Short mmCIF file of C-alpha atoms in Angstrom, two decimals:
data_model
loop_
_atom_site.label_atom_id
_atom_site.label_comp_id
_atom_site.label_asym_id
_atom_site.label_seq_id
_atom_site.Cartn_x
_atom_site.Cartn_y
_atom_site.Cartn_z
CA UNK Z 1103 3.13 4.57 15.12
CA UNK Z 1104 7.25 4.45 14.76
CA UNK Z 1105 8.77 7.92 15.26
CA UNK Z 1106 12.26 6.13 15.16
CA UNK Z 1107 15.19 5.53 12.52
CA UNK Z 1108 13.86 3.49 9.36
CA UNK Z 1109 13.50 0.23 9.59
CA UNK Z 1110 14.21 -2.79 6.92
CA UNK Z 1111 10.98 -3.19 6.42
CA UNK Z 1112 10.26 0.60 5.39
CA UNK Z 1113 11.11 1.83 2.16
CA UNK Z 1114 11.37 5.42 3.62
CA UNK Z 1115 12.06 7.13 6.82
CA UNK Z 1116 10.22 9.70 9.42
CA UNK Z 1117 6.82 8.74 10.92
CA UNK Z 1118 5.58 5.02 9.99
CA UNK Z 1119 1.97 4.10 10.73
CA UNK Z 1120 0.61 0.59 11.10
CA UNK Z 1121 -3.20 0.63 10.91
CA UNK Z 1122 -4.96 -3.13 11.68
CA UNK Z 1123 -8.49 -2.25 9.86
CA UNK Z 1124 -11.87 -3.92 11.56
CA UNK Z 1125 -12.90 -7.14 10.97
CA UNK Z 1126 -16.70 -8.66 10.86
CA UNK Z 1127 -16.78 -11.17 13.84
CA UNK Z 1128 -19.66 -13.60 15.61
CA UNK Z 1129 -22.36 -11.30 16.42
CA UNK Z 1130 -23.75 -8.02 14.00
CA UNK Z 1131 -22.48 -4.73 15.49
CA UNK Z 1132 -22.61 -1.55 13.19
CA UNK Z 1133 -22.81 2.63 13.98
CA UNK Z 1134 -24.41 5.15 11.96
CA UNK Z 1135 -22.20 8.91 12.07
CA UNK Z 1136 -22.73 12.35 10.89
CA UNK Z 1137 -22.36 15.96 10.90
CA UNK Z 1138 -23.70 19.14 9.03
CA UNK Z 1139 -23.46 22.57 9.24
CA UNK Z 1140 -24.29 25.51 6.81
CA UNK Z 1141 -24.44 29.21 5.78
CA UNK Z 1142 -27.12 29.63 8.11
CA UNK Z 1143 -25.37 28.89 11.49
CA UNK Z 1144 -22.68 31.33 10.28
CA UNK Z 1145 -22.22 35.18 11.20
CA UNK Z 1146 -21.61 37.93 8.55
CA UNK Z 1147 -19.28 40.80 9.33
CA UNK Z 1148 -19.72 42.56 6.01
CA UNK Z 1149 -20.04 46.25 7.08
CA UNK Z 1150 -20.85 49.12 5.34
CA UNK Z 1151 -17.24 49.89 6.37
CA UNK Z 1152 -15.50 47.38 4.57
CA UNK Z 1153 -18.02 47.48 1.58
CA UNK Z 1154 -17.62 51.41 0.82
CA UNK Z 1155 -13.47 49.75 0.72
CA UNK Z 1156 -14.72 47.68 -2.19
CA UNK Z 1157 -15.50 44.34 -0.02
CA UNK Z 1158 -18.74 43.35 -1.59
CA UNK Z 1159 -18.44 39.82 -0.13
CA UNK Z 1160 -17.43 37.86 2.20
CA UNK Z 1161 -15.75 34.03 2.95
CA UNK Z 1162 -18.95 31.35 3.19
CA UNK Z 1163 -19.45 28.21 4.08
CA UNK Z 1164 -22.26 27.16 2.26
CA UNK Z 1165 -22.36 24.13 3.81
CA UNK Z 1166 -20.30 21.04 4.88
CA UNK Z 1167 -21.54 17.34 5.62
CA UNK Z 1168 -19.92 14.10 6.66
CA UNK Z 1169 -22.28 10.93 6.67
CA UNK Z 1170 -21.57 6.90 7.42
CA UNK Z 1171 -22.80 4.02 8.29
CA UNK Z 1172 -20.65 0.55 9.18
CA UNK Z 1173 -22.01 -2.76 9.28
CA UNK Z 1174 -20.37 -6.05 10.45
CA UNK Z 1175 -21.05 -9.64 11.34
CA UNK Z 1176 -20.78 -13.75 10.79
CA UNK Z 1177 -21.38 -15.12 6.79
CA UNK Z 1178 -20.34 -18.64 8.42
CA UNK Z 1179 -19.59 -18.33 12.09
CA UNK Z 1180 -16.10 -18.78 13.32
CA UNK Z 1181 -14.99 -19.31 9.73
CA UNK Z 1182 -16.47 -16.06 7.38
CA UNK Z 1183 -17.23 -12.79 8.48
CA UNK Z 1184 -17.84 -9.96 6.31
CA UNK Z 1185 -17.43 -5.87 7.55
CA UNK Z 1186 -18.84 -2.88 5.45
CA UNK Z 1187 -18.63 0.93 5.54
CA UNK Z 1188 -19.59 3.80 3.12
CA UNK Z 1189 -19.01 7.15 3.79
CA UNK Z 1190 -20.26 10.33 2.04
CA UNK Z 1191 -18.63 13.62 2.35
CA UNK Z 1192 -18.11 16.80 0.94
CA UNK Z 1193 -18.03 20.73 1.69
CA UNK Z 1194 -18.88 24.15 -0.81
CA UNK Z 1195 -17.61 27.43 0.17
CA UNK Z 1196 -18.00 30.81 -1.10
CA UNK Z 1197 -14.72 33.09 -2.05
CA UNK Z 1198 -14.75 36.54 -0.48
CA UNK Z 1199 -14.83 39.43 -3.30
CA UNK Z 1200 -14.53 37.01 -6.03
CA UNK Z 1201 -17.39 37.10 -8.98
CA UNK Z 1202 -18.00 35.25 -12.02
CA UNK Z 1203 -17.19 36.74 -15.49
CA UNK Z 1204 -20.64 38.68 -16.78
CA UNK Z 1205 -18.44 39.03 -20.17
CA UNK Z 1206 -16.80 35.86 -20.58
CA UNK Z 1207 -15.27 35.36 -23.89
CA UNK Z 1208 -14.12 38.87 -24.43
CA UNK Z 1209 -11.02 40.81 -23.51
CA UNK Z 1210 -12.59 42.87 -20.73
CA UNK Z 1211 -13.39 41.04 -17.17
CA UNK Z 1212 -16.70 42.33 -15.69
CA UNK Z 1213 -17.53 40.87 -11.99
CA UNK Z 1214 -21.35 39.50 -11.75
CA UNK Z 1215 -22.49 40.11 -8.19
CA UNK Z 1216 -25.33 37.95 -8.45
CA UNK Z 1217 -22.61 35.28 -9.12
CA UNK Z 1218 -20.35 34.57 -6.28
CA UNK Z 1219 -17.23 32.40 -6.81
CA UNK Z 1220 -17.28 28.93 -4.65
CA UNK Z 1221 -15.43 25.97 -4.36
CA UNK Z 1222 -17.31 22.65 -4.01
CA UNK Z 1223 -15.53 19.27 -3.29
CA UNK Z 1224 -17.65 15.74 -2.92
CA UNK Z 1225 -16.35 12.36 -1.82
CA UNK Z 1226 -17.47 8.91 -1.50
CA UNK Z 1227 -15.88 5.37 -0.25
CA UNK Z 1228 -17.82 2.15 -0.53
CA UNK Z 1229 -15.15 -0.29 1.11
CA UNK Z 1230 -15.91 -4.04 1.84
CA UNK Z 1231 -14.09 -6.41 3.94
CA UNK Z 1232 -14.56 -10.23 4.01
CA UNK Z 1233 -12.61 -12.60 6.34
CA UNK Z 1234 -11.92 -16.14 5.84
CA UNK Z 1235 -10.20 -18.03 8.69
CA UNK Z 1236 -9.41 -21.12 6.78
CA UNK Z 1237 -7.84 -22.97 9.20
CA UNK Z 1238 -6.82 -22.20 12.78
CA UNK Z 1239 -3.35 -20.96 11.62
CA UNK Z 1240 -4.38 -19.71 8.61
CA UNK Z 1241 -6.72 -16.18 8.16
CA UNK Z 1242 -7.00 -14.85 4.44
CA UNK Z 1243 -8.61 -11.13 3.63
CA UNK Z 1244 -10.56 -9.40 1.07
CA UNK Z 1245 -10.79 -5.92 0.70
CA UNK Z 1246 -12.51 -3.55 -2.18
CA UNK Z 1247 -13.24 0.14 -1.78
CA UNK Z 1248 -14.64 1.88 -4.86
CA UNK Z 1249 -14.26 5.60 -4.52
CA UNK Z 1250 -15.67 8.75 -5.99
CA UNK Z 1251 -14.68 12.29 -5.72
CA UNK Z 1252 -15.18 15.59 -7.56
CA UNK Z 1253 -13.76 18.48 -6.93
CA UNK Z 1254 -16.03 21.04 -9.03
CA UNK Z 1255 -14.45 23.94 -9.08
CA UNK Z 1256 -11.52 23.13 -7.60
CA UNK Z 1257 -9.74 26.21 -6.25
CA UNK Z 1258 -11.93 28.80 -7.06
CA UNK Z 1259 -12.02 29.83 -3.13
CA UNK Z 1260 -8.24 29.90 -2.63
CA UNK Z 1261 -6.10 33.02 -1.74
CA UNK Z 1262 -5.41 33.51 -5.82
CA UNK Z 1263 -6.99 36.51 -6.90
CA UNK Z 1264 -8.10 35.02 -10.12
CA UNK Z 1265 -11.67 34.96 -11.75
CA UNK Z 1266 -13.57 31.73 -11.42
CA UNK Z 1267 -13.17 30.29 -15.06
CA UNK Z 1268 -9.51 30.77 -14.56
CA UNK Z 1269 -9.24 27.88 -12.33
CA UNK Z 1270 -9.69 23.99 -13.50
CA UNK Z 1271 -12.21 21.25 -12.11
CA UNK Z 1272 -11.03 17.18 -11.54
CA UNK Z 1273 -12.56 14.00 -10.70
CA UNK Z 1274 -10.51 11.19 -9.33
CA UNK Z 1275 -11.88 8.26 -12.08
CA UNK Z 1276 -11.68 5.35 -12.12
CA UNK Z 1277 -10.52 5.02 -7.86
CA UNK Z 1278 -10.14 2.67 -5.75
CA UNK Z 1279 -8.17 -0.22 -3.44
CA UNK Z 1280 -8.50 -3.57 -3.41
CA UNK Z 1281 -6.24 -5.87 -1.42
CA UNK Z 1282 -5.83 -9.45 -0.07
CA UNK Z 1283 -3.66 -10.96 2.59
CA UNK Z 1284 -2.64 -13.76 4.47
CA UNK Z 1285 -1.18 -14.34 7.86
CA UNK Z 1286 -0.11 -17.57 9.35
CA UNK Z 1287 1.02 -18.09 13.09
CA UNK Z 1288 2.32 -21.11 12.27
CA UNK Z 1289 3.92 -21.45 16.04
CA UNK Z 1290 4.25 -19.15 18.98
CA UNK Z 1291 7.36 -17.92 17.63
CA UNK Z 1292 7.23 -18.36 13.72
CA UNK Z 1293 4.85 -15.67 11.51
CA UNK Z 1294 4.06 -15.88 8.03
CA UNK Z 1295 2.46 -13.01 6.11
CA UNK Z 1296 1.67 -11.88 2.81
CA UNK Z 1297 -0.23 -9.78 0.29
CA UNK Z 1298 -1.45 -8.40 -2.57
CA UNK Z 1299 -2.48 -4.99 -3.66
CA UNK Z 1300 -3.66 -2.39 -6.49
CA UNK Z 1301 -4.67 1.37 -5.88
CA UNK Z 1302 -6.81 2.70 -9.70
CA UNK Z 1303 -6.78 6.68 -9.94
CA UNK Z 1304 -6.68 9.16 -12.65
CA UNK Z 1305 -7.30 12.66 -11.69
CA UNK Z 1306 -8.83 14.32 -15.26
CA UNK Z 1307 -8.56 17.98 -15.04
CA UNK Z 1308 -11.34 19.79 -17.23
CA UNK Z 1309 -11.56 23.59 -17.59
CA UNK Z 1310 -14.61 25.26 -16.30
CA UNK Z 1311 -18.13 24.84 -17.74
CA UNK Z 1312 -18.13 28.60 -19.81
CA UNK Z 1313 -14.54 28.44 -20.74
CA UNK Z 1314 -13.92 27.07 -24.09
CA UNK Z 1315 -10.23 25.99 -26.02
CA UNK Z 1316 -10.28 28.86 -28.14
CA UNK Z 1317 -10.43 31.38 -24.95
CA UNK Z 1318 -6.85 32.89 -24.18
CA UNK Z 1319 -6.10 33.51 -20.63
CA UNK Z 1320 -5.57 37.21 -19.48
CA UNK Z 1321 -3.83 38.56 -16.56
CA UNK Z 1322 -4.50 42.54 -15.95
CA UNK Z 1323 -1.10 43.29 -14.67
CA UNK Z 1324 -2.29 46.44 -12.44
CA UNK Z 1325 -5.07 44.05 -10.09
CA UNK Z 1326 -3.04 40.63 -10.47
CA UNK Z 1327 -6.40 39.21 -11.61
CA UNK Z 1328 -5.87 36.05 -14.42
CA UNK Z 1329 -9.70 35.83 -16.15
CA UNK Z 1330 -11.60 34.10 -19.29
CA UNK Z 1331 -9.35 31.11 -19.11
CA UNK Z 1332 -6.54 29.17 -16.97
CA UNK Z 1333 -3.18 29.73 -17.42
CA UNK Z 1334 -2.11 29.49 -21.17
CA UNK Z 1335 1.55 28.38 -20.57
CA UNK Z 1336 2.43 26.74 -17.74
CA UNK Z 1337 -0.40 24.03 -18.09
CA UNK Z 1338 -3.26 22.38 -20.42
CA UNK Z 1339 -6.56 23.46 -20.89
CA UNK Z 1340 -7.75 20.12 -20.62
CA UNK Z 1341 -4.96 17.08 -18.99
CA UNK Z 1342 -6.11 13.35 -18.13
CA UNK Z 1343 -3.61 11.67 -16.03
CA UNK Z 1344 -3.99 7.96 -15.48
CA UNK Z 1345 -2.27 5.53 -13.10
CA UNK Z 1346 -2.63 2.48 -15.07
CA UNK Z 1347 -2.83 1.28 -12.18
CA UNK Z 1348 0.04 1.23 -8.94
CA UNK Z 1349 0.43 -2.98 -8.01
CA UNK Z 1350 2.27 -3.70 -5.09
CA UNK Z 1351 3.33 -7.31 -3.33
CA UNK Z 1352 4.80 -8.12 -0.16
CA UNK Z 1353 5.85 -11.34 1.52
CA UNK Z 1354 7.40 -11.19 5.27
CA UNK Z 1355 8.40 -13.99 7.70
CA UNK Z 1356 8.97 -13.00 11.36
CA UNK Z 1357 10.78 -15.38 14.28
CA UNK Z 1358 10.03 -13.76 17.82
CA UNK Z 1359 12.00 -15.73 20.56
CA UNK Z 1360 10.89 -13.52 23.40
CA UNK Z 1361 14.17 -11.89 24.06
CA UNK Z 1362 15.28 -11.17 20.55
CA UNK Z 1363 13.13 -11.00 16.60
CA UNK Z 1364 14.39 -11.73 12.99
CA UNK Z 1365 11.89 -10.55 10.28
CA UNK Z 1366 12.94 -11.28 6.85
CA UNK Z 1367 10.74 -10.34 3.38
CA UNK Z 1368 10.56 -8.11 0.25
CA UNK Z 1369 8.17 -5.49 -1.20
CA UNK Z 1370 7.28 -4.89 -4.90
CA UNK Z 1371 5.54 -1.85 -6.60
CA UNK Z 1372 5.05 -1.40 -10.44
CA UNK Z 1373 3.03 1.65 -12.09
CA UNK Z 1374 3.03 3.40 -15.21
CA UNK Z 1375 1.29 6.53 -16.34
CA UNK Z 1376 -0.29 7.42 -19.31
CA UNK Z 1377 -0.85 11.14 -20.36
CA UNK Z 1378 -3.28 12.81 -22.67
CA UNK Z 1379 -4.11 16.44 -23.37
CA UNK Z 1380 -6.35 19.23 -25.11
CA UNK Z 1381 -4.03 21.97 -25.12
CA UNK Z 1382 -5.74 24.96 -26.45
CA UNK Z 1383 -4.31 28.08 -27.00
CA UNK Z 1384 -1.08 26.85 -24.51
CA UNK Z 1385 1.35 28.93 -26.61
CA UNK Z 1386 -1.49 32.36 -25.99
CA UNK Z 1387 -1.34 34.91 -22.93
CA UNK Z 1388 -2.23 38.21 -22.75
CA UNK Z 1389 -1.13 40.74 -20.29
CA UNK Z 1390 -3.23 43.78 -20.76
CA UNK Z 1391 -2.17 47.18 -18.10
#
């Protein structure tokens, strides 16, 4: 990690982090990791106290899980080695005092008890890493990791005082990074590297399950609370946003006498974005007192 001024090789300044990723090698070597934890090894302080205030619930964890495994080792040995990983992880979590709409689709906003609002997020990485030492100066890699995440609701358990359907839901489709490179010690002194890269995301952002186009967002101006849809004017109902996709490119060569180094090379990016959207009733909002 650099903490210092930017360097030429940085296109911006502040903390810069090299990470050197693992690499399969001669013998097979892999870990299995994982934690869990739910509702269940939680405590509850909802009181009669705070419930004759008008708490009827409280902030939940319903549960939260992290799970991997790793695997590495020889295809060829001393020439090809391959290194694999997938990790699974996600978390849902109950909002304190916040309740699904029992009238949904109508101008009035009744809170179902039996119907707690949560937020639930779910990821997934499936990365692979193959290494070809093609000569003994001369080390290509390939890298693909597929990914997968939904977050479904999104922000339902945030410190908004909005109903549930008034907040959206995204998955991040299609995801993903795939790289190669090349490095080539040529001599003690002289380094040649180089490499290739794309990143694939769109983040589609769908309103929730019982909210329609045709329902109009409504904020009761005396509570704060926004219910029976998201926000009619500052965004879509429904808004796909695709990376199509980010490319990047660099190419470096570094002399290292001992005393003194010279590192010379450029760095490319390209990306373009395409837009598309379901607005709904985006010109409707009621404010009812």
């Amino acid at each position: 990690m650099s903490t210092s001024g930017i360097s030429a090789d940085s296109n911006a300044d502040g903390a810069i982090v090299n990470m050197i990723p693992k690499e399969g090698g001669n013998n097979f070597t892999g870990a299995i990791n994982g934690l869990f934890s739910n509702d269940s090894m939680m405590s509850n302080n909802l009181s009669d106290e705070l419930k004759a205030r008008g708490l009827q619930s409280v902030n939940l964890l319903n549960y939260i899980y992290d799970a991997g495994f790793t695997l590495g080792g020889p295809i060829k040995r001393d020439r090809l080695w391959f290194f694999g990983s997938f990790r699974e992880w996600g978390n849902k979590r109950q909002a304190a005092n916040k309740f699904y709409n029992a009238t949904q689709h109508t101008p009035v906003y009744t809170p179902d008890p039996s119907r707690p609002g949560y937020a639930k997020e779910w990821y997934e990485s499936k990365a692979i890493r193959v290494t070809w030492r093609v000569s003994d100066t001369h080390k290509l890699n390939f890298f693909a990791d597929p990914q997968r995440d939904c977050h479904c609701p999104a922000l339902t358990a945030s410190g908004s005082p909005n109903a549930p359907e008034a907040f959206f839901s995204y998955r991040l489709k299609p995801a993903g990074l795939y790289q190669v490179t090349w490095n080539a010690p040529v001599t003690n002194k002289l380094l040649f590297e180089a490499g290739i890269g794309r990143a694939d995301g769109s983040w589609p952002i769908y309103r929730q399950p019982e909210v329609t186009k045709d329902d109009v967002s409504i904020v009761e101006q005396t509570t704060g609370v926004r219910y029976n849809s998201g926000n009619g004017i500052f965004g879509p109902q429904y808004y796909n946003k695709q990376l199509v996709p980010r490319l990047s490119q660099r190419a470096s060569a570094s002399y290292i006498t001992g005393s003194h180094a010279f590192k010379a090379g450029l760095q490319l990016e390209e990306s373009s974005y395409e837009i598309e959207s379901e607005v709904g009733n985006t010109n409707i909002e009621y404010a009812f007192r």
